[in-house]
CSV table of C-alpha atoms in Angstrom, one decimal:
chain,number,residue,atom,x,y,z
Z,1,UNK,CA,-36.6,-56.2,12.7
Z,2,UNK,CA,-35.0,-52.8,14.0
Z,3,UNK,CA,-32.4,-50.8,12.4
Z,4,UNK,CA,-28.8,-51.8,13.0
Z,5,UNK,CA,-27.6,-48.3,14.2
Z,6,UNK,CA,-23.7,-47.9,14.0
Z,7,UNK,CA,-21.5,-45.6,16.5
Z,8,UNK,CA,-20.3,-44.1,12.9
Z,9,UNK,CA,-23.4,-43.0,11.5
Z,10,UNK,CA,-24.9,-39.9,13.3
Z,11,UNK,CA,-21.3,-38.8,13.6
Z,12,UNK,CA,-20.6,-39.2,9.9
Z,13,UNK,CA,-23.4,-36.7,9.0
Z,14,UNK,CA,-22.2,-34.1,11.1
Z,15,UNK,CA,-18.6,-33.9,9.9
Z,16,UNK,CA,-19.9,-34.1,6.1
Z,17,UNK,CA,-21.3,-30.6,7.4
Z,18,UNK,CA,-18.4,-29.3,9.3
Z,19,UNK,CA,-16.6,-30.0,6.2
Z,20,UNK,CA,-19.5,-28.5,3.7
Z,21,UNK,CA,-19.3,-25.4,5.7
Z,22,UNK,CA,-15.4,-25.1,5.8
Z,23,UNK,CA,-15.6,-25.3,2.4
Z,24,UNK,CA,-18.2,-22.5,2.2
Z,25,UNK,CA,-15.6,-19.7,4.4
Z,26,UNK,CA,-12.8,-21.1,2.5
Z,27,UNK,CA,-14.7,-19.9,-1.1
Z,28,UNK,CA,-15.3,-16.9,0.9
Z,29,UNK,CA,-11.8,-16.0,1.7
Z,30,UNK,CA,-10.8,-17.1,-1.9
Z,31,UNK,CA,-13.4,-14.6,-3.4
Z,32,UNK,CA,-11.8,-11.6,-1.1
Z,33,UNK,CA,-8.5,-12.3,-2.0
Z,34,UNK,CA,-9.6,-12.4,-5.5
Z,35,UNK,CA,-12.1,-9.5,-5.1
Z,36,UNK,CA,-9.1,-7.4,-3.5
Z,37,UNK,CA,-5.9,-8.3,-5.6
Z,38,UNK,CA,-7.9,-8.2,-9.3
Z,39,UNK,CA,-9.7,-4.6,-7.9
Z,40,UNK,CA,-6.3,-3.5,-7.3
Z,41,UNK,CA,-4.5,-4.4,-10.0
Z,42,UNK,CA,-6.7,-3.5,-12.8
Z,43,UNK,CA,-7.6,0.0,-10.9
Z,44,UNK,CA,-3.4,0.6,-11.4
Z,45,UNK,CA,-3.3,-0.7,-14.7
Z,46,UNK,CA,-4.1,2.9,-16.3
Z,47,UNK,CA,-1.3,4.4,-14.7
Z,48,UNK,CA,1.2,1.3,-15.8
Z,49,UNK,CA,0.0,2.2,-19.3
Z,50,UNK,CA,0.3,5.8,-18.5
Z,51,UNK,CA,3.9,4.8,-18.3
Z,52,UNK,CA,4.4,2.3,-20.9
Z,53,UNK,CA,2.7,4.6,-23.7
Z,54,UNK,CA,4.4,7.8,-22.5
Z,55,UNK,CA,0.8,9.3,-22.1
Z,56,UNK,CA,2.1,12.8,-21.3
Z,57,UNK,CA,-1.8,14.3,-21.7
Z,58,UNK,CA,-5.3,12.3,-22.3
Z,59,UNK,CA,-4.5,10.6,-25.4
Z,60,UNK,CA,-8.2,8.7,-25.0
Z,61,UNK,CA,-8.3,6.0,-27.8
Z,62,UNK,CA,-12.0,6.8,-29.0
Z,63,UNK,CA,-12.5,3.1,-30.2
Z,64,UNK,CA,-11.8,2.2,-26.3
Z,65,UNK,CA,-15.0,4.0,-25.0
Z,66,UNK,CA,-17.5,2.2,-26.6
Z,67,UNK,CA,-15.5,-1.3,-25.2
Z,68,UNK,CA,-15.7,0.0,-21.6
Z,69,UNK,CA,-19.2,0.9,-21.9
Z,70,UNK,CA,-20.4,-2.3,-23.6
Z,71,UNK,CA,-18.5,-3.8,-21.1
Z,72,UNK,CA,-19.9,-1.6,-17.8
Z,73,UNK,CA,-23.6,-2.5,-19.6
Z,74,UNK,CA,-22.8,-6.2,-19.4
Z,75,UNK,CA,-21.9,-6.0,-15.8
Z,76,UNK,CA,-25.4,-4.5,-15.5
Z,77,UNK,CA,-26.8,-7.3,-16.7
Z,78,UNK,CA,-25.6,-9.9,-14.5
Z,79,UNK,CA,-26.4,-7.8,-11.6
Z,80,UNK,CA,-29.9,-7.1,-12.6
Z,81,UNK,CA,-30.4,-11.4,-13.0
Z,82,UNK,CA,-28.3,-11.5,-9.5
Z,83,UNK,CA,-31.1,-9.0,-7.7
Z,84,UNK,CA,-34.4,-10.5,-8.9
Z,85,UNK,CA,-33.4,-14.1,-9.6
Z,86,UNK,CA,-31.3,-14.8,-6.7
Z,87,UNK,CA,-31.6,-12.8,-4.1
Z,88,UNK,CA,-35.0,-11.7,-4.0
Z,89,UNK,CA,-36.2,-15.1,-4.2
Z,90,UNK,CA,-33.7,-16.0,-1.3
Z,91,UNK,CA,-34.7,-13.7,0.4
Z,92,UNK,CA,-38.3,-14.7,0.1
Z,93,UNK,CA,-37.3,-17.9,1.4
Z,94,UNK,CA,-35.3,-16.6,4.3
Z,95,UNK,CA,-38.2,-14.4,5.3
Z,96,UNK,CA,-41.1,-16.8,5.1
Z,97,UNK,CA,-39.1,-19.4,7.2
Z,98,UNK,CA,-38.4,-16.6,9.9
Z,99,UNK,CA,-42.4,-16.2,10.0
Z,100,UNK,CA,-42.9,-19.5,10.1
Z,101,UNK,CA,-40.6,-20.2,13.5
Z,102,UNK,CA,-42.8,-16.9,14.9
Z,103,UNK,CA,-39.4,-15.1,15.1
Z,104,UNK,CA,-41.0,-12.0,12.8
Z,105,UNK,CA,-44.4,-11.2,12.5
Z,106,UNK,CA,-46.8,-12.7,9.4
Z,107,UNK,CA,-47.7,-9.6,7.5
Z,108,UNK,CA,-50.0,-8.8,4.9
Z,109,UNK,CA,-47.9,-7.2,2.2
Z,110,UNK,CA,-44.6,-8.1,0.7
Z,111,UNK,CA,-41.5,-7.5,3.5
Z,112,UNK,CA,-38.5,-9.2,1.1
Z,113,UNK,CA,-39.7,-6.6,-1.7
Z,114,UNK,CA,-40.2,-3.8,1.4
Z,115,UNK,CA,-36.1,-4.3,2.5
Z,116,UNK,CA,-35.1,-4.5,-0.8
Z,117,UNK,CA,-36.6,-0.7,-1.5
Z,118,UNK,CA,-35.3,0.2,1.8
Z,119,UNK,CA,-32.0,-0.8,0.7
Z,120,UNK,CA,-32.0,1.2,-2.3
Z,121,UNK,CA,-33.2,4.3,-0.9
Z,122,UNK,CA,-30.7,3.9,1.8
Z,123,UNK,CA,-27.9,3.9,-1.0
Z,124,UNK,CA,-29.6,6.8,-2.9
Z,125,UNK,CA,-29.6,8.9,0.4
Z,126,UNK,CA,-25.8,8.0,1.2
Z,127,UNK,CA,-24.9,9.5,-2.7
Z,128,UNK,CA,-26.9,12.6,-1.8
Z,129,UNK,CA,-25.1,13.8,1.0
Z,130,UNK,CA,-21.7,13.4,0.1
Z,131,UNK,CA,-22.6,15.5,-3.1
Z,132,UNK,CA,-24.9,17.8,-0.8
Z,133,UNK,CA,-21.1,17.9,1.3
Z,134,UNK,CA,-19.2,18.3,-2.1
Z,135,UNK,CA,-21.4,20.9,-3.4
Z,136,UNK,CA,-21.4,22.9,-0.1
Z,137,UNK,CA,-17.2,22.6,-0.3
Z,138,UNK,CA,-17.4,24.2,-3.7
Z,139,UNK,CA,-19.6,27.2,-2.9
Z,140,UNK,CA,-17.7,27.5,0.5
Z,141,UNK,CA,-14.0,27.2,-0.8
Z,142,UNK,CA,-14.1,26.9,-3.9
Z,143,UNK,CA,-13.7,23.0,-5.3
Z,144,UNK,CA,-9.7,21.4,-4.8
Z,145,UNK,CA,-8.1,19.5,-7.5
Z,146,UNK,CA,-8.7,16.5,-5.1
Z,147,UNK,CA,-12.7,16.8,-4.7
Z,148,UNK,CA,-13.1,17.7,-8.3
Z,149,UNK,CA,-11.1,14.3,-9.5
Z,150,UNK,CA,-13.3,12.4,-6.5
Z,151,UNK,CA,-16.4,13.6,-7.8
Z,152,UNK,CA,-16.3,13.5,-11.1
Z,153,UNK,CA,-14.5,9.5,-10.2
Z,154,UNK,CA,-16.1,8.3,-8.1
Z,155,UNK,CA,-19.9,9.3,-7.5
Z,156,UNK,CA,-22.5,7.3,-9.1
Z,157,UNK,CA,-24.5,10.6,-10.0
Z,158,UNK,CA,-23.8,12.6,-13.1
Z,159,UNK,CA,-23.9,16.3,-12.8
Z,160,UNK,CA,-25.7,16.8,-16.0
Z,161,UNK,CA,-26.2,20.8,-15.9
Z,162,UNK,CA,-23.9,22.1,-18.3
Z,163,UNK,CA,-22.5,18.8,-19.3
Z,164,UNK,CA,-23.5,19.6,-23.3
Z,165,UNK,CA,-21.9,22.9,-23.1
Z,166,UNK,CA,-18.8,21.3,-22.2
Z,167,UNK,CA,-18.3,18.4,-24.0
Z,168,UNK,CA,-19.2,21.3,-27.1
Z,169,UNK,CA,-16.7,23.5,-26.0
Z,170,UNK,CA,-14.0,20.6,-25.4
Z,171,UNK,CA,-14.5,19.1,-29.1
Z,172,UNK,CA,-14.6,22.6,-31.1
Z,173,UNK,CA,-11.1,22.8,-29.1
Z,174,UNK,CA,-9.4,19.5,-29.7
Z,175,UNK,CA,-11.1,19.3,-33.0
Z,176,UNK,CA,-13.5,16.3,-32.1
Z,177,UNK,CA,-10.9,13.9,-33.2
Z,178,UNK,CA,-9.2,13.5,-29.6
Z,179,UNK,CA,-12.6,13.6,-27.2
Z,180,UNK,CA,-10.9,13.8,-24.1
Z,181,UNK,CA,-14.5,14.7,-22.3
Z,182,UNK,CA,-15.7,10.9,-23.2
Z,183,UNK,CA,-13.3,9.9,-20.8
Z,184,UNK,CA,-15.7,12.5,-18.0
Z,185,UNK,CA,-19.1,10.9,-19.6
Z,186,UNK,CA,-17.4,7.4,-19.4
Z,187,UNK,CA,-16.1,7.4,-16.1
Z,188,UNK,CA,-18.5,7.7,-13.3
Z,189,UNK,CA,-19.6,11.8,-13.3
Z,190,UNK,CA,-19.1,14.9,-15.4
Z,191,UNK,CA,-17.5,18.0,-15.0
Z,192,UNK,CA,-18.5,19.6,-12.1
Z,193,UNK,CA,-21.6,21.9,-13.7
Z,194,UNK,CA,-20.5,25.2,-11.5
Z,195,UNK,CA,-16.6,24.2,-12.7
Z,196,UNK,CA,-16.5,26.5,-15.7
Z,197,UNK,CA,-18.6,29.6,-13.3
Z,198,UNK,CA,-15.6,29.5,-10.6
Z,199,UNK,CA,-12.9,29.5,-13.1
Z,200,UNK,CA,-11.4,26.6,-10.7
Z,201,UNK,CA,-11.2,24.6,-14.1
Z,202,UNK,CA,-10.2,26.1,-17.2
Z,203,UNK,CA,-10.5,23.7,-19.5
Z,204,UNK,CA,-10.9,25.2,-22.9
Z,205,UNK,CA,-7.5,26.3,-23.8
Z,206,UNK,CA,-5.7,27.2,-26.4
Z,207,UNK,CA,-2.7,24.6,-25.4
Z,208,UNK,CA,-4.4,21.0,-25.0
Z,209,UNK,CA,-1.6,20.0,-22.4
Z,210,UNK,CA,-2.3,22.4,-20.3
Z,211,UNK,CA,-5.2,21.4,-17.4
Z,212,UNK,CA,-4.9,24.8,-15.0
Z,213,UNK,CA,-6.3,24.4,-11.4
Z,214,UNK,CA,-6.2,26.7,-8.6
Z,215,UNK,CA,-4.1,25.6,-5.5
Z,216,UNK,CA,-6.6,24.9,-2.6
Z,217,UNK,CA,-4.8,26.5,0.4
Z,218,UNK,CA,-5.9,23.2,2.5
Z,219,UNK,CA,-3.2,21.1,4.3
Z,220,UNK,CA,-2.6,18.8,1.7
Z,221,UNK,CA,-3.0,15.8,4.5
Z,222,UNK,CA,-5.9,17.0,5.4
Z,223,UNK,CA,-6.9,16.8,1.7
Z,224,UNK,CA,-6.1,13.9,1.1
Z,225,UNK,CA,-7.7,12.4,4.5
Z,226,UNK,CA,-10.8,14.0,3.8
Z,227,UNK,CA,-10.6,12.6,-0.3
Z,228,UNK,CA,-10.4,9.0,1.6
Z,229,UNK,CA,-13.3,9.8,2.9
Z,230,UNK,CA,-15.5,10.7,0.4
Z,231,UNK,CA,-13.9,7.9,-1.5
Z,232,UNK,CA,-15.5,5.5,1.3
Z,233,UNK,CA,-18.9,6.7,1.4
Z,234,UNK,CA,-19.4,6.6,-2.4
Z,235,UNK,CA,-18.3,3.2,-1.9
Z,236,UNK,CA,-20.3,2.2,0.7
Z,237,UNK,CA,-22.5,-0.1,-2.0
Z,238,UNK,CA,-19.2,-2.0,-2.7
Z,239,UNK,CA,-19.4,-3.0,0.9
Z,240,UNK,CA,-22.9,-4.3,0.5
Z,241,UNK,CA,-22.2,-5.9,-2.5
Z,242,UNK,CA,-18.9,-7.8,-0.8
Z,243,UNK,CA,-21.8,-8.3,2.5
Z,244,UNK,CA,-24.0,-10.4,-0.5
Z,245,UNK,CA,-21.3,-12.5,-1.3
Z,246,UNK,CA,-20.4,-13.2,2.6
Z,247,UNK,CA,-24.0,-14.0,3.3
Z,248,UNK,CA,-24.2,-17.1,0.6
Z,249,UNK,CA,-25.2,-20.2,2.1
Z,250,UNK,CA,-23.7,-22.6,-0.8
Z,251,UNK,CA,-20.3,-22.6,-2.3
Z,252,UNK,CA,-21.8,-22.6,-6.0
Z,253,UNK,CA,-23.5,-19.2,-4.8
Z,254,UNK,CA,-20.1,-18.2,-3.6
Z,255,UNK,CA,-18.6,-18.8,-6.8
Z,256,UNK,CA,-21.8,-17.1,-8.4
Z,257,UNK,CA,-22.1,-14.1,-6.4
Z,258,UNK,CA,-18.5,-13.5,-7.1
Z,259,UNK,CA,-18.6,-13.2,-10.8
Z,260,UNK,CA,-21.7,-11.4,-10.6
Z,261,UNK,CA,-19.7,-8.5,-8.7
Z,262,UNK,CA,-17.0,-9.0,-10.5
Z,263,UNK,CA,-18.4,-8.4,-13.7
Z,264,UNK,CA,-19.0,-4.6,-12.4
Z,265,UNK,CA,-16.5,-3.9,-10.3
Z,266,UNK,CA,-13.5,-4.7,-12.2
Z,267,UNK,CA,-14.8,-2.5,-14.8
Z,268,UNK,CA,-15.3,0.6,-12.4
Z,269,UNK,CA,-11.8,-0.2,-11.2
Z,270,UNK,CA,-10.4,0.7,-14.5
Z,271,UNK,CA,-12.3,3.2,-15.2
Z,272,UNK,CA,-12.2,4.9,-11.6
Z,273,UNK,CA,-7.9,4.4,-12.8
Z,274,UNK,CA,-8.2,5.9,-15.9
Z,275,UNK,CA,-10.0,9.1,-14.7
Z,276,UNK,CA,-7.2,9.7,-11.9
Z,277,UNK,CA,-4.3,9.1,-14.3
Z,278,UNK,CA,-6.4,11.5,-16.8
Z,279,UNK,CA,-6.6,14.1,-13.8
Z,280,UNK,CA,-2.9,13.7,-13.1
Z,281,UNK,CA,-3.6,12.8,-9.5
Z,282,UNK,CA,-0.7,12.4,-7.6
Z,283,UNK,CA,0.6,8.8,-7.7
Z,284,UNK,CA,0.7,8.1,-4.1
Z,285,UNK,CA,-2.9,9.5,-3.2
Z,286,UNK,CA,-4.1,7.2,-6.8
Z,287,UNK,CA,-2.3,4.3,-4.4
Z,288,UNK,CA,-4.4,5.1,-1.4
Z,289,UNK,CA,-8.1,5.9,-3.3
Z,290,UNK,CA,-7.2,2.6,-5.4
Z,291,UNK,CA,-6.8,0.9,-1.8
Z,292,UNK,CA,-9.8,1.7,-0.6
Z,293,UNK,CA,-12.4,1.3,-3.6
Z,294,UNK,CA,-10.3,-2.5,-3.9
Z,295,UNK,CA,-10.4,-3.2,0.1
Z,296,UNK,CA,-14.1,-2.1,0.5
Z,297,UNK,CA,-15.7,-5.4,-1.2
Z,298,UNK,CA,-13.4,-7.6,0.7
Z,299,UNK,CA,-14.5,-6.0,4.1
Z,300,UNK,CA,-18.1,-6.6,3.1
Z,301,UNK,CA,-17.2,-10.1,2.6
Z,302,UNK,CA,-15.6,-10.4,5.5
Z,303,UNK,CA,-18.5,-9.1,7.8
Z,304,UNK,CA,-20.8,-11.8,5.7
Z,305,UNK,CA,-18.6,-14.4,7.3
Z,306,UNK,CA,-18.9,-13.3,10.6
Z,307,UNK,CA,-22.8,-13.0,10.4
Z,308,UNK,CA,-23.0,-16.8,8.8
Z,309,UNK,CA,-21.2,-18.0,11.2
Z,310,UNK,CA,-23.2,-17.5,13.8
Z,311,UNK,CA,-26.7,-18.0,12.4
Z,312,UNK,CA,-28.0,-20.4,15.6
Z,313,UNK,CA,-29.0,-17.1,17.1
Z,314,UNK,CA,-32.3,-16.3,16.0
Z,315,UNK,CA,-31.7,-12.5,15.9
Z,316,UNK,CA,-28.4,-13.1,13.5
Z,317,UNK,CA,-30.5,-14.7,11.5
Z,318,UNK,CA,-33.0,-11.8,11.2
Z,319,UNK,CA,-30.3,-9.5,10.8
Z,320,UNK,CA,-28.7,-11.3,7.7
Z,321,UNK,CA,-32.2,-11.2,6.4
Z,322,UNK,CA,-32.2,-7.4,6.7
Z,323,UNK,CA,-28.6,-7.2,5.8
Z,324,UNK,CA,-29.5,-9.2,2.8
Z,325,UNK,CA,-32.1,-7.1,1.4
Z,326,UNK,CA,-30.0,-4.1,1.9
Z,327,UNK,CA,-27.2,-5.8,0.0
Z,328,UNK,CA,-30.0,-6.7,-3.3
Z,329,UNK,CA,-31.4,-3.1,-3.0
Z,330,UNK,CA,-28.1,-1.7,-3.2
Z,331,UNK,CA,-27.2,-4.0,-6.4
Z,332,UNK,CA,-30.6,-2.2,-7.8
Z,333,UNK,CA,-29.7,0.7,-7.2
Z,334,UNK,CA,-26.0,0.2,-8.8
Z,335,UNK,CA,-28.1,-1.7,-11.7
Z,336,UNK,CA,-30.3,1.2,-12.5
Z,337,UNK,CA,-28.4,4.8,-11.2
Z,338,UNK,CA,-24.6,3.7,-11.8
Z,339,UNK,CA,-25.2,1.7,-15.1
Z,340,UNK,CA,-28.1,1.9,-17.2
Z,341,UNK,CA,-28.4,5.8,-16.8
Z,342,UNK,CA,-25.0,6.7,-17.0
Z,343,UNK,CA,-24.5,4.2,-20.2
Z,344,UNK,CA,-27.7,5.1,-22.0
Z,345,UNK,CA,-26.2,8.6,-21.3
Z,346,UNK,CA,-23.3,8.2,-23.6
Z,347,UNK,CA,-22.8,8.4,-27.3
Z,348,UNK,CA,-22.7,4.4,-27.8
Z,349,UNK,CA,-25.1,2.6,-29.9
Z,350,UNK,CA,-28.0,1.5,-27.7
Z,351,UNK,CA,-29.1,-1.9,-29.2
Z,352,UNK,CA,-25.4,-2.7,-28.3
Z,353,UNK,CA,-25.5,-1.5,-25.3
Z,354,UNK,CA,-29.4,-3.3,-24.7
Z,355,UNK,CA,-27.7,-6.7,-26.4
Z,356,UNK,CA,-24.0,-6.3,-24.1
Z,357,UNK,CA,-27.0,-6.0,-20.8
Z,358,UNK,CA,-28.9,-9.5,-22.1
Z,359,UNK,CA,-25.9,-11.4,-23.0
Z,360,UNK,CA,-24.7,-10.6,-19.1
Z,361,UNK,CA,-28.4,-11.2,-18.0
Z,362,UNK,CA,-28.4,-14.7,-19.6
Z,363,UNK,CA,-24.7,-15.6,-19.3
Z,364,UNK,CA,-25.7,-15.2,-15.1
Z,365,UNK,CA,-29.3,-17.1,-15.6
Z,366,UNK,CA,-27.2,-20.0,-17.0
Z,367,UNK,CA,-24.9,-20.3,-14.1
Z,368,UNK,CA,-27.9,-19.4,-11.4
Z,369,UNK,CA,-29.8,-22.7,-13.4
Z,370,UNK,CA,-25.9,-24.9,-12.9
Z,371,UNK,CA,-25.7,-23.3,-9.1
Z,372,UNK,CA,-29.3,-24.0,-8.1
Z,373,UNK,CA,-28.8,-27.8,-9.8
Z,374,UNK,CA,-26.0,-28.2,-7.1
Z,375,UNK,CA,-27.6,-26.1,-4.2
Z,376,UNK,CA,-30.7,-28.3,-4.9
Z,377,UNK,CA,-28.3,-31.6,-4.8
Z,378,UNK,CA,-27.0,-30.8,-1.5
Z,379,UNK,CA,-30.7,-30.2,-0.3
Z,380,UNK,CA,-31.4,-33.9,-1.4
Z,381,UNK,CA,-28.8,-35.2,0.2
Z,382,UNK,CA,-29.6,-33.5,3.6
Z,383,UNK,CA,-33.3,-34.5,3.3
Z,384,UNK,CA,-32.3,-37.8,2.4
Z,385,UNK,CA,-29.8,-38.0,6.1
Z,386,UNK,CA,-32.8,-36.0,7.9
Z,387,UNK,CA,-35.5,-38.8,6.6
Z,388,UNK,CA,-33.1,-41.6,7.7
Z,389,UNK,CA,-32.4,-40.4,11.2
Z,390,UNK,CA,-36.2,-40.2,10.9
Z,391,UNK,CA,-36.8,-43.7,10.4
Z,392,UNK,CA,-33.9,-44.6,13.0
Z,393,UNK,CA,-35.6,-42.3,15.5
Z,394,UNK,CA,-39.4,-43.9,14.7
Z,395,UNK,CA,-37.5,-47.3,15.6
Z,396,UNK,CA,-36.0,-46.7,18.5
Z,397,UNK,CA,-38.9,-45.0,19.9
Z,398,UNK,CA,-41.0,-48.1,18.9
Z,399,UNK,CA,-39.4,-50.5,20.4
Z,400,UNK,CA,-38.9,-48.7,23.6
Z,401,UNK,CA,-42.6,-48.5,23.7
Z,402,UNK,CA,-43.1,-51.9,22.8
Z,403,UNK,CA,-40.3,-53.2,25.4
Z,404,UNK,CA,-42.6,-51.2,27.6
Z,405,UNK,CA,-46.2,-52.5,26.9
Z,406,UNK,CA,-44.3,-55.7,27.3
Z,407,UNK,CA,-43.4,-55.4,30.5
């Protein structure tokens, strides 16, 4: 009346597992690759075009600004369903089953929501000290060409002291017709607010062409070393973004995690490109910043392997937990500091901007709904081998204690 257990059946389970998550790392390398290469290329494009369109001075097509913004706001959008739809509630999950094997203790307010915030302030703290360093460089020094293009490139913040006066000043110049500050409002920071003060920048000239900057009398080595830098703190949410889509636990969350970062950073990429070619930034230190922003994600990705891999250990797994709700406050803190402000910000219409933000919301709620149908397929399938070796094991145990009483 017993089972019939074959040699090939536990065995068969296992290797449908091995294989599962091989095919989990592999999605993960693919997405790095991807991550890297399309980072890289579109963050070089600018200066290709540079090239091909003989831009010998910031010829910024106005009708392109509006596009990049709509464009940055959709990217918002998908990261904003990412945080609270995906990996909050993961997180939740991950949490509650850590508290219910006694390896954290039960608590009595919300810990996923707690990390989360801790993740975010953590980000906002990192952005503050590089422009409290920055800052502190300009009153010291005097600002460099190459901390001026970083800042203004880069940073998430916008410096928005004299930004008006500016922008003014730039348009009664050019004649409003060729606004080459939208390209500082849409990039990622303004002109530095004390630029004007320290006549380092004179940008209101008489001759358009002419962008005059006085020589910092810094190695130009130890420049650009200390620009590489600066580059890698402000992107040290890039990493935790990469770390979010290392630490999925399905390939359909691989896939989804990727185009959810995508969607922002490939943007940025362009942008970060177009605001170095606009600079005239050497091309060779445009290489190496380019480099670092596009290897950055892939590193975090890379780490998120490393840390999945070895998830038997019960402290891995509580530090994946804490790494994961660093990565989703780090996404809320790109949603809300790096997007929404700095787009609301400009001078694009803001039900476009509001509608570009919900198509990206529900464009990522769809493909959440499709990769939750398959995570929760795979989750049958296991239950449905976990209630089988149930049964097998209830059998066995039965007739040993019946062979037993027997006796």
């Amino acid at each position: 009346m017993g089972y019939n257990i074959s040699d090939g059946d536990i065995p068969h389970h296992h290797e449908d597992e091995l294989g599962d998550d091989e095919g989990i790392v592999v999605a993960k390398i693919v997405a790095m690759i991807v991550l890297s290469v399309a980072t890289f290329m579109l963050g070089l494009l600018p200066t290709k075009l540079a090239v091909w369109f003989r831009w010998n001075r910031v010829t910024n097509d106005s009708r392109s600004k509006p596009v990049l913004s709509l464009l940055l706001c959709f990217g918002g959008g998908a990261l904003l369903c990412t945080t609270f739809l995906h990996m909050l509630p993961e997180l939740s999950e991950v949490l509650t089953e850590l508290q219910e094997e006694g390896q954290i203790a039960v608590t009595s307010f919300h810990l996923a929501e707690l990390i989360m915030c801790c993740g975010f302030f953590t980000m906002y703290l990192v952005e503050e000290l590089v422009h409290l360093y920055l800052h502190w460089r300009e009153d010291s020094k005097g600002i460099s060409k190459v901390d001026d293009v970083i800042h203004r490139t880069f940073s998430i913040r916008k410096c928005s002291g004299n930004k008006e006066g500016v922008k003014n000043d730039l348009e009664d110049s050019r004649g409003g017709s060729e606004d080459t500050s939208s390209l500082k409002t849409l990039t990622i920071s303004t002109l530095q607010e004390t630029g004007k003060k320290d006549k380092d920048f004179e940008i209101v000239t008489s001759e358009p062409k002419t962008i005059t900057t006085h020589h910092n009398k810094d190695d130009p080595i130890v420049t650009s070393a200390r620009g590489l830098l600066v580059v890698l703190a402000l992107s040290v949410h890039e990493l935790f973004e990469g770390l979010a889509v290392g630490l999925q636990t399905t390939t359909s969350y691989v896939w989804y995690m990727l185009g959810a970062v995508s969607a922002h950073k490939l943007v940025i990429a362009f942008c970060v490109g177009i605001e170095l070619v606009s600079s005239r930034t050497k091309f060779i230190l445009t290489l190496a910043y380019i480099s670092t922003f596009a290897l950055v994600s892939p590193i975090g990705i890379g780490i998120g392997i490393g840390l999945s891999g070895s998830t038997e250990d019960g402290h891995h797994s509580i530090l994946n937990a804490i790494l994961q709700g660093m990565a989703s406050g780090t996404l809320l803190y790109v949603v809300f500091f790096e997007i929404l402000q700095r787009e609301r910000d400009n001078k694009v219409s803001g039900l476009k901007q509001l509608l570009a933000i919900v198509v990206g919301f529900c464009i990522m709620f769809g493909l959440l709904i499709a990769a939750g149908h398959n995570h929760e397929h795979d989750h049958d399938h296991e239950s449905e081998h976990t209630e089988n070796m149930e049964a097998i094991i209830r059998n066995i145990t039965y007739h040993q204690e019946h062979h037993h009483h027997h006796h």
